[in-house]
Coordinates of N, CA and C and ligand atoms in Angstrom, one line a residue:
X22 N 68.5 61.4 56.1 CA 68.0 61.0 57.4 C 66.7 61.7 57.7
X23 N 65.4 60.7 57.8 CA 64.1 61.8 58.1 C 64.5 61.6 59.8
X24 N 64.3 62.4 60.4 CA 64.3 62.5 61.7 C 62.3 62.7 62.1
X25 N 61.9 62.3 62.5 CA 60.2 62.5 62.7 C 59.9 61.0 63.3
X26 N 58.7 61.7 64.7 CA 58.1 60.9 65.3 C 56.8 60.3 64.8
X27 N 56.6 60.6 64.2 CA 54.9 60.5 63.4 C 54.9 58.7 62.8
X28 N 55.0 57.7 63.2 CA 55.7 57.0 62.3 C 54.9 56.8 60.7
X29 N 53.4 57.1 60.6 CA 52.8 57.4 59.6 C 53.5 57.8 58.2
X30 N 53.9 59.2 59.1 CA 54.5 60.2 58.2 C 56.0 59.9 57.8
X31 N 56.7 59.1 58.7 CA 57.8 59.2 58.1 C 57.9 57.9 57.3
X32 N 56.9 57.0 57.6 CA 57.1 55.9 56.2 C 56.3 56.5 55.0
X33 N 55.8 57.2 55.1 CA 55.4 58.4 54.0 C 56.3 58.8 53.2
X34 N 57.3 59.6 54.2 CA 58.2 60.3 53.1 C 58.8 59.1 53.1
X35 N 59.5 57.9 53.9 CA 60.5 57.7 53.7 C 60.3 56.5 51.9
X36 N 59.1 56.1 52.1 CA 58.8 55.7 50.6 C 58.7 56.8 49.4
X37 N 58.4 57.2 49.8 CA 58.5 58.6 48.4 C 59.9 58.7 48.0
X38 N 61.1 59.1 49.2 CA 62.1 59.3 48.8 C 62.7 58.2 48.4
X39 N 62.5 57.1 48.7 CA 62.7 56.1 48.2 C 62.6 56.0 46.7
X40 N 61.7 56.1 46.8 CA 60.7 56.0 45.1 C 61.8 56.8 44.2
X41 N 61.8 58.0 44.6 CA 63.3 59.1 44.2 C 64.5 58.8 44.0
X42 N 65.0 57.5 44.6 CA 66.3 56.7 44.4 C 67.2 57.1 45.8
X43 N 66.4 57.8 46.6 CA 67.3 57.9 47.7 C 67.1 56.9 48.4
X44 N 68.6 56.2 49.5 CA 68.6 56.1 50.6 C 68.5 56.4 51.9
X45 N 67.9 55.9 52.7 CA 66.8 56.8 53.9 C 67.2 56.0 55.5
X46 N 67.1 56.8 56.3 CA 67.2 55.8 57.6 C 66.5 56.9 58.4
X47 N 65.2 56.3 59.4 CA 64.7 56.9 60.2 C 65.0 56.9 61.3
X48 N 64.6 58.5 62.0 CA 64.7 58.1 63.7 C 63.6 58.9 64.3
X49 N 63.1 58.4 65.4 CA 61.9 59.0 65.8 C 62.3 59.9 67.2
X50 N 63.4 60.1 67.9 CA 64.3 60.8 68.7 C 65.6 61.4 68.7
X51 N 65.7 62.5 69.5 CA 66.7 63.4 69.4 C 68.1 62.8 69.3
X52 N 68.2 62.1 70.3 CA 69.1 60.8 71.1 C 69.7 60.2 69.8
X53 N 68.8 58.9 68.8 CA 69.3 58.7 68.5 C 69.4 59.2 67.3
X54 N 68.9 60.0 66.3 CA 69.7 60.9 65.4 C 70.5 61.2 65.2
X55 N 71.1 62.0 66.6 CA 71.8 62.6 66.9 C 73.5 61.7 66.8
X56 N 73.1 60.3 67.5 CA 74.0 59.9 67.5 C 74.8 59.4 66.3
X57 N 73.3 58.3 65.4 CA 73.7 58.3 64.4 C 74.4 59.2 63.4
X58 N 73.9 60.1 63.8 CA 74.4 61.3 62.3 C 76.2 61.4 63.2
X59 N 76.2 61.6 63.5 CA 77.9 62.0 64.7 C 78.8 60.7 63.6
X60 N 77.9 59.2 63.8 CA 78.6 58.4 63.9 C 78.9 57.9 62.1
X61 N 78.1 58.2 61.3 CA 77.6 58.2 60.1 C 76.9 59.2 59.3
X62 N 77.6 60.4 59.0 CA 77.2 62.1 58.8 C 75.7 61.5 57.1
X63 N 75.0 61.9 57.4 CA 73.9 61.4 56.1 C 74.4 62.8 55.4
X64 N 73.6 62.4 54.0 CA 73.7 63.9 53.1 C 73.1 64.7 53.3
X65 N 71.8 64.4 53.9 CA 71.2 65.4 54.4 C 69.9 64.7 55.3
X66 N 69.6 66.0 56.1 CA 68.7 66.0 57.1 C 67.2 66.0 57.4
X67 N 66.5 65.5 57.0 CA 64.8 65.8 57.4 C 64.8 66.1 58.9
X68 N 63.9 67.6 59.4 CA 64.2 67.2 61.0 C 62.7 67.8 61.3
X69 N 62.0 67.1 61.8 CA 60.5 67.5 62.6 C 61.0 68.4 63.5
X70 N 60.2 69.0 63.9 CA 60.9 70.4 65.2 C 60.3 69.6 66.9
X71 N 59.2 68.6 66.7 CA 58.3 68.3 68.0 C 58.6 67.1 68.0
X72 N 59.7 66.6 68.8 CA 60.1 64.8 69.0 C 60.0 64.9 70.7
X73 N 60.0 63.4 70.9 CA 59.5 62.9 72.4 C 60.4 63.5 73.2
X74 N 62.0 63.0 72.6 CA 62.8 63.6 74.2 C 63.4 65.1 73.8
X75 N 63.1 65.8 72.9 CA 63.3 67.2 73.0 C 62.9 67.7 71.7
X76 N 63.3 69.1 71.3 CA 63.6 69.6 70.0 C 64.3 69.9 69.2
X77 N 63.6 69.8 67.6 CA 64.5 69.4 66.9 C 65.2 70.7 66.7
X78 N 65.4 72.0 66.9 CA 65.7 72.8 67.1 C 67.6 72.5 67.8
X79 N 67.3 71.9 69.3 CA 68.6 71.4 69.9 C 69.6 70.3 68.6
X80 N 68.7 69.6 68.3 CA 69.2 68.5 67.6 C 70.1 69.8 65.9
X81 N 69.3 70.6 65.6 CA 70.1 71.4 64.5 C 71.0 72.1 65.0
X82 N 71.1 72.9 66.1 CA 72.3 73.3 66.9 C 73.4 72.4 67.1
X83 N 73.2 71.2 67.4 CA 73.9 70.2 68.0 C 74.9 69.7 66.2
X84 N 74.0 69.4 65.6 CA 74.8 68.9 64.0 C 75.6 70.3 63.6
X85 N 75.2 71.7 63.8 CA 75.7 73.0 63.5 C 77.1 73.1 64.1
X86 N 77.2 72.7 65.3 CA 77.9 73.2 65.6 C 79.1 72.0 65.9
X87 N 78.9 70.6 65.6 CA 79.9 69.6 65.7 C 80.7 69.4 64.0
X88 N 81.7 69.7 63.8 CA 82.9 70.0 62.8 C 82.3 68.3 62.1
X89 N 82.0 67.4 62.4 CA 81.2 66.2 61.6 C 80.7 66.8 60.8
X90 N 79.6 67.7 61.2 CA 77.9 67.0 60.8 C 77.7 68.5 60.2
X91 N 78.8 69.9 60.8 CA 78.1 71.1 60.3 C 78.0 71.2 58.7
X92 N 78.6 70.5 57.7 CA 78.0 70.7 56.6 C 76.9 70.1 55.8
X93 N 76.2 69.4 57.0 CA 75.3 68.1 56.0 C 73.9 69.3 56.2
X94 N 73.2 69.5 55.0 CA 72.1 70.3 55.2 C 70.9 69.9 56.0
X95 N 70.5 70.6 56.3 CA 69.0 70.6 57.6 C 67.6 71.0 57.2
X96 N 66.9 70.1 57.1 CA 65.6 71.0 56.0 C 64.7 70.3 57.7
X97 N 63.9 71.6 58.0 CA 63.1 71.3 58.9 C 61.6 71.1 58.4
X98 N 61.4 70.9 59.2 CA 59.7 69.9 59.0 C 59.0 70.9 60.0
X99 N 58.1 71.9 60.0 CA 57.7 72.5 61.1 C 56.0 72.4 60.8
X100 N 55.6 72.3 61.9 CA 53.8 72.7 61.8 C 53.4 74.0 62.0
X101 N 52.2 74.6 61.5 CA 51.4 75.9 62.1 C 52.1 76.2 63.2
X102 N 52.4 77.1 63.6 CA 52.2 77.7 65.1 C 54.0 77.7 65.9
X103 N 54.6 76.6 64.6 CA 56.1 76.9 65.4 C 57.0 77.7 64.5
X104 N 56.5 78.9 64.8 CA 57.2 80.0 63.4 C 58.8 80.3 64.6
X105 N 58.4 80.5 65.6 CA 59.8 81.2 66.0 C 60.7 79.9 66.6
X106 N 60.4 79.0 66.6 CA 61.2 77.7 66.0 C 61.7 77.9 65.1
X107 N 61.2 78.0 63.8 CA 61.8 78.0 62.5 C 62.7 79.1 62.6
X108 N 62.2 80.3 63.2 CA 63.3 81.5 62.9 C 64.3 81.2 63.6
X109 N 64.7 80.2 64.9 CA 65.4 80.1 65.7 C 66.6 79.1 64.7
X110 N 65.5 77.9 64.1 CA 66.4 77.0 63.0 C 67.2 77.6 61.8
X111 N 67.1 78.8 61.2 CA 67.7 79.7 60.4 C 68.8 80.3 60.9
X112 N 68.5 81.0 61.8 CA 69.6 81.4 62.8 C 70.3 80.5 62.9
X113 N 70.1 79.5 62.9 CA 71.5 78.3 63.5 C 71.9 77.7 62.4
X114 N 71.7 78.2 61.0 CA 72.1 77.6 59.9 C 71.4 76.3 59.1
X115 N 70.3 76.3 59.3 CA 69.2 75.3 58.5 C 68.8 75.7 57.5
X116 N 68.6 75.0 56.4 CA 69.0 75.1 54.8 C 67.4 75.5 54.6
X117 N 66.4 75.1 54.9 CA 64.9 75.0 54.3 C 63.8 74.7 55.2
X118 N 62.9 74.4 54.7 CA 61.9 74.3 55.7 C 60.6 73.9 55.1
X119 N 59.5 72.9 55.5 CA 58.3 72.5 55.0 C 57.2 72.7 55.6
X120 N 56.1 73.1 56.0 CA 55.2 72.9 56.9 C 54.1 72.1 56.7
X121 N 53.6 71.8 57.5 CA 53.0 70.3 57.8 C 51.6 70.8 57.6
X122 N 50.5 70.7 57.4 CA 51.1 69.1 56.2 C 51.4 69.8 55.0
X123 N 52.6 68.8 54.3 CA 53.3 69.6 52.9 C 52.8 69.0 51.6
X124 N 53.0 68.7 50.8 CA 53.2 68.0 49.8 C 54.1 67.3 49.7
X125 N 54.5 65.8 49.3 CA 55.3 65.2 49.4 C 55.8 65.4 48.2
X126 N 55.7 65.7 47.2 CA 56.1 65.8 45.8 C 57.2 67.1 46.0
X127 N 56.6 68.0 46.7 CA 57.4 69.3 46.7 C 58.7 69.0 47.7
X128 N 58.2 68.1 48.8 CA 59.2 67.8 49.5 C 60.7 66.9 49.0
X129 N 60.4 66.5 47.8 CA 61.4 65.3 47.2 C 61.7 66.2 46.2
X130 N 60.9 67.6 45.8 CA 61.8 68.3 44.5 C 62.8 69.2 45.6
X131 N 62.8 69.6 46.5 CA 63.3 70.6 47.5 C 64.5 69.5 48.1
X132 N 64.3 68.3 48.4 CA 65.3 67.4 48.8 C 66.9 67.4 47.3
X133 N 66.0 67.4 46.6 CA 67.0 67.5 45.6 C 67.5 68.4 45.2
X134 N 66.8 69.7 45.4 CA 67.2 71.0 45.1 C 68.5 71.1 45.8
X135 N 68.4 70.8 46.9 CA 69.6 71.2 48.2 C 70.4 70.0 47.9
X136 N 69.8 68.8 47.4 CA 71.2 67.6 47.0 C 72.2 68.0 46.0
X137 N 71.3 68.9 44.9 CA 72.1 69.0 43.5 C 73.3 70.2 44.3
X138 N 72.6 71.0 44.8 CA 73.4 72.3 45.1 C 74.1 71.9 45.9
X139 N 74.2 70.8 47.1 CA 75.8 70.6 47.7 C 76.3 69.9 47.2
X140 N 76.2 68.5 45.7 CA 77.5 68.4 45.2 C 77.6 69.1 44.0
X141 N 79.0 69.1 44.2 CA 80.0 69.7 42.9 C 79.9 69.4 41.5
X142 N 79.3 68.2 41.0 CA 78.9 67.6 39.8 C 77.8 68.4 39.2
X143 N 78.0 68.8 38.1 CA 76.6 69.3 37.3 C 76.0 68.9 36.1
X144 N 74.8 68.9 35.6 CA 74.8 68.6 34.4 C 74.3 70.3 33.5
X145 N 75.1 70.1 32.9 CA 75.3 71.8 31.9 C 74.2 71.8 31.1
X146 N 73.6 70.7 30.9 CA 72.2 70.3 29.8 C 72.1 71.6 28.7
X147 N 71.0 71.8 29.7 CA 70.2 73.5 29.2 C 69.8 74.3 30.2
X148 N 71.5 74.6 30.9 CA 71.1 75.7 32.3 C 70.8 77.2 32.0
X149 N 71.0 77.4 30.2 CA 71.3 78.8 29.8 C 69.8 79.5 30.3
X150 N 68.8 79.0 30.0 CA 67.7 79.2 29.7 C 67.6 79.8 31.5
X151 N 68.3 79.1 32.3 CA 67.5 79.1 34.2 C 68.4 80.5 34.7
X152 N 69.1 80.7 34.1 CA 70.6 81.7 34.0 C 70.0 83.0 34.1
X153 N 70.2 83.7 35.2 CA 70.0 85.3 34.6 C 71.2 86.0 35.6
X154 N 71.6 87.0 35.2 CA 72.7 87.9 35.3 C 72.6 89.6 35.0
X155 N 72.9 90.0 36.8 CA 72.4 91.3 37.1 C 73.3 91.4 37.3
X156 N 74.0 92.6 36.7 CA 75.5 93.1 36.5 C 76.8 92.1 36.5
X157 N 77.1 92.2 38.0 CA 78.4 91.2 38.3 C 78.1 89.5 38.9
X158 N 76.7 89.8 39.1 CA 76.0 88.7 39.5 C 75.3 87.9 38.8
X159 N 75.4 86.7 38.9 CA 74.6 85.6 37.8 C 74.3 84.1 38.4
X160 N 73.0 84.0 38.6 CA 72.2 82.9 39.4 C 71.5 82.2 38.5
X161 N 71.8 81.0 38.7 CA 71.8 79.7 38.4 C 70.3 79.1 38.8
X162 N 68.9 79.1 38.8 CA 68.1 78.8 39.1 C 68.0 77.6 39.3
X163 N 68.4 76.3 38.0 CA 68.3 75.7 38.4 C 69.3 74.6 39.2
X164 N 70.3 74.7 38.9 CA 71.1 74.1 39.9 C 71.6 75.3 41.3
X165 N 70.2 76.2 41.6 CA 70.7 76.7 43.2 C 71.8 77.2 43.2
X166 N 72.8 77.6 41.9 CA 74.0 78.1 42.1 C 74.3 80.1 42.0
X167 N 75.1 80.6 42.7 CA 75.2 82.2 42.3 C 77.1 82.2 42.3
X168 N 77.1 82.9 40.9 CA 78.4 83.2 40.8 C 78.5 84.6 41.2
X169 N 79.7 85.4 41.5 CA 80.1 87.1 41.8 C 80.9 87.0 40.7
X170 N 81.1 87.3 39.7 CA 82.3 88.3 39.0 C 82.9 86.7 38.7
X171 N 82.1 85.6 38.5 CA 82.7 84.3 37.6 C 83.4 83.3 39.0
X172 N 83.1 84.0 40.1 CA 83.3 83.1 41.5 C 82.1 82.4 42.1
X173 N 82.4 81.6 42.5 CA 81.1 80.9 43.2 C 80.8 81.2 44.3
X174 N 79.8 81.5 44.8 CA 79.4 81.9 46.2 C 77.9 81.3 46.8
X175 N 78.6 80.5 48.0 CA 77.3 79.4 48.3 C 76.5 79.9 49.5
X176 N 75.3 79.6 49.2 CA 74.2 80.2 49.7 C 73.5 78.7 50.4
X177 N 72.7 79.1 51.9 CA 72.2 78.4 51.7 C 70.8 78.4 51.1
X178 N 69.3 77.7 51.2 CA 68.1 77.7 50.4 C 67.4 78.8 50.3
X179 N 67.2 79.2 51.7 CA 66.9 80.5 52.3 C 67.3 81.8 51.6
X180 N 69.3 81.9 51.7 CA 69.6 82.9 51.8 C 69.3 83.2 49.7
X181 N 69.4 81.6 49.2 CA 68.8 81.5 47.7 C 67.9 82.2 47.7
X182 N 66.8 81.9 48.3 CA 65.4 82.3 47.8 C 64.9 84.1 48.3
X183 N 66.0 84.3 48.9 CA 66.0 85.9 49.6 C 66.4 86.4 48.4
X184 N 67.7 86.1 48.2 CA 68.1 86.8 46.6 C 67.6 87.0 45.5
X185 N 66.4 85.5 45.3 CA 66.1 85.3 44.2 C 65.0 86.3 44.3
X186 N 64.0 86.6 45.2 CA 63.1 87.0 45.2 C 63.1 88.8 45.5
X187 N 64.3 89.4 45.6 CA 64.8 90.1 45.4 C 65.2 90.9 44.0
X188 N 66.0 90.2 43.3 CA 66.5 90.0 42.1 C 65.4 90.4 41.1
X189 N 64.1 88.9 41.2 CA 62.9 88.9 40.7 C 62.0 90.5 40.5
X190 N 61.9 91.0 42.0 CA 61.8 92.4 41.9 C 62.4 93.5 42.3
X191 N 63.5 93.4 41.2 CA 64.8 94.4 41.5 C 64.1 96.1 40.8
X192 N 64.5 97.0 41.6 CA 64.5 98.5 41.7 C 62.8 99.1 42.8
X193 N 62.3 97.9 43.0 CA 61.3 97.9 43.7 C 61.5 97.5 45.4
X194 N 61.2 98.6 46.0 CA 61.0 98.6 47.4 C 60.3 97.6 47.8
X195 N 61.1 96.2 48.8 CA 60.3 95.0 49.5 C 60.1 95.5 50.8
X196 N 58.9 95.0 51.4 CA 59.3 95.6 53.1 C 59.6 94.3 53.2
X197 N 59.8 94.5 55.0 CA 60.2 93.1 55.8 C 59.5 92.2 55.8
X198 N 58.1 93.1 56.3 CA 56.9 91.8 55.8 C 56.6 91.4 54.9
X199 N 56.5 91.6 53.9 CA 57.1 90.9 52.6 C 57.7 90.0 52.3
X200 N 58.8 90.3 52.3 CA 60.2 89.3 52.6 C 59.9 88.6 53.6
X201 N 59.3 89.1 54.9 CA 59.1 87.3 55.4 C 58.0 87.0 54.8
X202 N 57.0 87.4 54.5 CA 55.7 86.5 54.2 C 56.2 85.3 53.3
X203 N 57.0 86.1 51.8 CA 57.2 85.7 51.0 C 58.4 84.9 50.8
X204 N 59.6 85.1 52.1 CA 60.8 84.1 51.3 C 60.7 83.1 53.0
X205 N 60.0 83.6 54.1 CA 59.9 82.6 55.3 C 58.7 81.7 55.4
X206 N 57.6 82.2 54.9 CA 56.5 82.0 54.8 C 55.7 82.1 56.2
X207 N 56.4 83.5 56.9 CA 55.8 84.0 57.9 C 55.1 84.8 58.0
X208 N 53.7 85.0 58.5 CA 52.8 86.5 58.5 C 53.2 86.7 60.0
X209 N 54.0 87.4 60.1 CA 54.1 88.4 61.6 C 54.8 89.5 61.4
X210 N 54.7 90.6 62.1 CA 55.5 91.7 61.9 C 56.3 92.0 63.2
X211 N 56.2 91.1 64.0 CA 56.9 90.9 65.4 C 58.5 90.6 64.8
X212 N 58.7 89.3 64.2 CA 59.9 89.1 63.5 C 60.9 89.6 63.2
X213 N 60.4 90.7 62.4 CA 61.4 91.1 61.0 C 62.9 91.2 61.0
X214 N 63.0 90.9 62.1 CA 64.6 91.7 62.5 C 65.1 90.7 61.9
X215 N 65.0 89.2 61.6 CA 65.3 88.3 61.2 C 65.7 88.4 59.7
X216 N 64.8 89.1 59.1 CA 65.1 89.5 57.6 C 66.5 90.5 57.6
X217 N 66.3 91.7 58.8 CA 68.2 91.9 58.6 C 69.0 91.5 58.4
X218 N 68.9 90.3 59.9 CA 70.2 89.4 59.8 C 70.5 88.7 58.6
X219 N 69.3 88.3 57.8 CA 69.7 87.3 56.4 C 70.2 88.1 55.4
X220 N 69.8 89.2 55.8 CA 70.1 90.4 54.3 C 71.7 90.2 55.0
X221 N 72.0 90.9 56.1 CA 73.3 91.4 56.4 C 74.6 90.3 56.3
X222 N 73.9 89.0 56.2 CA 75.0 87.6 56.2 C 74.7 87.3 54.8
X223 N 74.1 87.6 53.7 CA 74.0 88.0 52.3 C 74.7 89.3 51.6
X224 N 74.4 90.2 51.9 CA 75.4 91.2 51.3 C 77.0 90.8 51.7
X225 N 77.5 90.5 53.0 CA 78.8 89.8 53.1 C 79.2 88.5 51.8
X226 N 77.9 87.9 52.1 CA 78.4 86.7 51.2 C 78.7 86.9 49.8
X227 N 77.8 87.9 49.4 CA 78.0 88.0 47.9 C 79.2 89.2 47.8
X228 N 80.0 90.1 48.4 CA 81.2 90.8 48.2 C 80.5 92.2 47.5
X229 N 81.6 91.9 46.7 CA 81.0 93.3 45.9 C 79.8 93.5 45.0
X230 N 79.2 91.9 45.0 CA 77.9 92.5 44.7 C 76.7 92.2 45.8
X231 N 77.3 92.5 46.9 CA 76.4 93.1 48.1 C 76.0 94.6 48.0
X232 N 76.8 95.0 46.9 CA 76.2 96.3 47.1 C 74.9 96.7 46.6
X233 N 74.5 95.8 45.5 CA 73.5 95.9 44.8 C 71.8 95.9 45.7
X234 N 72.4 95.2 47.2 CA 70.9 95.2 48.3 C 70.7 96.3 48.7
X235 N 69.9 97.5 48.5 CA 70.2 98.7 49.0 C 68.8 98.5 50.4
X236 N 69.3 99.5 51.2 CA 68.3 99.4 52.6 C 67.4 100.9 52.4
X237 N 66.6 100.8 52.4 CA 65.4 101.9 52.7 C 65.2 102.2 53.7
X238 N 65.2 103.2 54.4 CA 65.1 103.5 55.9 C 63.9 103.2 56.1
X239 N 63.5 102.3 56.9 CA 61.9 102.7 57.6 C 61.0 101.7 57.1
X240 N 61.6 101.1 55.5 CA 60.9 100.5 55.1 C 61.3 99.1 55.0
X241 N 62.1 99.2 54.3 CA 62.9 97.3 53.4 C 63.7 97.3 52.7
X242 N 64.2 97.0 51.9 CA 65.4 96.6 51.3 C 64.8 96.7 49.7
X243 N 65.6 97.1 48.8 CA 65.4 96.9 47.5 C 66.8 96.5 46.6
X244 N 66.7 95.7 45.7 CA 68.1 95.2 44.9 C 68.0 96.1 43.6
X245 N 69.0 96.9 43.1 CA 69.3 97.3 42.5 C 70.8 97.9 41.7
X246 N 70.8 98.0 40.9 CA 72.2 98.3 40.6 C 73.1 100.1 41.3
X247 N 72.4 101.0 41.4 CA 72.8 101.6 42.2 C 71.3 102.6 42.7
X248 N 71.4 103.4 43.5 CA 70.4 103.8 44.8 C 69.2 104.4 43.9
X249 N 69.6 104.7 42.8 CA 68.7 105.8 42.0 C 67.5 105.2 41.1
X250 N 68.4 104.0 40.8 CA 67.0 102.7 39.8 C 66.1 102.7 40.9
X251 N 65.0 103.7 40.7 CA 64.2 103.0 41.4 C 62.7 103.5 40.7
X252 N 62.2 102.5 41.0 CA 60.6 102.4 40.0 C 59.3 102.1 41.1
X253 N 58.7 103.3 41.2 CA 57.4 103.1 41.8 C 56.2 102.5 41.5
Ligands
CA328 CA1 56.7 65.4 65.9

C-alpha cells in the first residue's frame, strides 16, 4: 500500500514496484488508508509523513496499535526537516524509512528486504557467504534474519541495522551521534536518547546475547563479547 499525496510520485513508485512483481494500491489520505488497510491488512506499508487530512505519523500509530494491521510493516517516506517525525515513527514501531527524494531502485530493494524478512519461506541458495556469527549470535544479512543460541529473534529494520552496524564495529566505542547519524540518518545531537531506547528494546530482544551491547558512560555503546575487548 503506497500511501502518498504527490500523485507524480506515487505513480512513480507505484510503477517501479510494479515492475518488481508487486501488487500496489494507492491512497492519497489518512482517511482512506486507513480504512482500507483495517478492511484489507496489505503486506506492507509505504507511508509519506505530510498528507492533506493529517499525519502520517497518526496513520502509523493508528495501524500499531489496531490487533489487524499491527504486524503489517510501515516503511516511511519522510523529507528533509521531518527528523523528529521519523523519531516519533520508530517509537511507534515503523520498520524503515526513505527520504525524499530517494532512489527508487533502493526503495524496491528495501521493500523486499522487509518482504523477505516477514515471511517465513527462504531460499538457503548461498546464505553461508551473508552469515556471520559473534559468539552466541549469528546474523543472516541477507535474508534480515538474527538467530540467539540457534533461536530466532525478530528485529525490526532499524533495530537490524543498529545491530549490524554495531557488530560491524564490534570492540570499538560508537557514540550516539554516530549511531544516529549512521543507523537514523540523523545529524542532531538533541535526539540521542532515542538511540537508548533502541539499544535498551534490543538488548531485551536479543536475551542473553544482549549482553554483548556494553554502555560506556558518557559516551555510547560498544558490542563486544565481554567489557575488556576493547580496541582504541
Ligand atoms: Ca505529502
Amino acid at each position: 500500500m503506497i500511501v502518498e499525496d504527490e500523485p507524480d510520485l506515487a505513480r512513480l513508485v507505484e510503477f517501479n514496484l510494479q515492475q518488481a512483481g508487486f501488487a500496489t494500491e494507492v491512497h492519497g489520505r489518512c482517511s482512506d488508508a486507513l480504512s482500507a488497510a483495517m478492511e484489507r491488512p496489505p503486506s506492507l506499508v509505504l507511508l509519506d509523513l505530510m498528507l492533506p487530512d493529517g499525519s502520517g505519523v497518526d496513520v502509523c500509530r493508528a495501524l500499531k496499535n489496531d490487533p489487524r494491521t499491527r504486524s503489517v510493516p510501515v516503511m516511511m517516506v519522510t523529507a528533509r526537516g521531518e527528523e523528529v517525525d521519523r523519531i516519533v515513527g520508530f517509537e511507534l514501531g515503523a520498520d524503515d524509512y526513505v527520504v525524499k527524494p530517494f532512489s527508487v531502485r533502493e526503495l524496491v530493494l528495501r521493500v523486499r528486504a522487509i518482504l523477505r524478512r516477514a515471511s517465513p519461506e527462504r531460499d538457503d541458495t548461498d546464505s553461508s557467504d551473508a552469515s556471520v556469527t559473534f559468539g552466541i549470535l549469528r546474523l543472516d544479512r541477507r535474508a534480515y534474519r538474527v538467530f540467539v543460541e540457534s533461536r530466532e529473534v525478530v528485529l525490526t529494520a532499524l533495530e537490524f541495522r543498529l545491530l549490524d552496524t554495531l557488530l560491524e564495529r564490534k570492540n570499538r566505542v560508537q557514540s550516539r551521534e554516530t549511531l544516529l547519524e549512521d543507523v537514523w540518518g540523523i545529524r542532531s545531537s538533541v535526539e540521542t536518547r532515542t538511540v537508548d531506547t533502541h539499544i535498551k528494546r534490543l538488548r531485551e530482544k536479543l536475551g542473553p546475547a544482549g549482553a554483548y551491547v556494553h554502555t560506556v558512560r558518557g559516551v555510547g555503546y560498544r558490542f563486544a563479547e565481554s567489557p575488556e575487548d576493547l580496541e582504541v
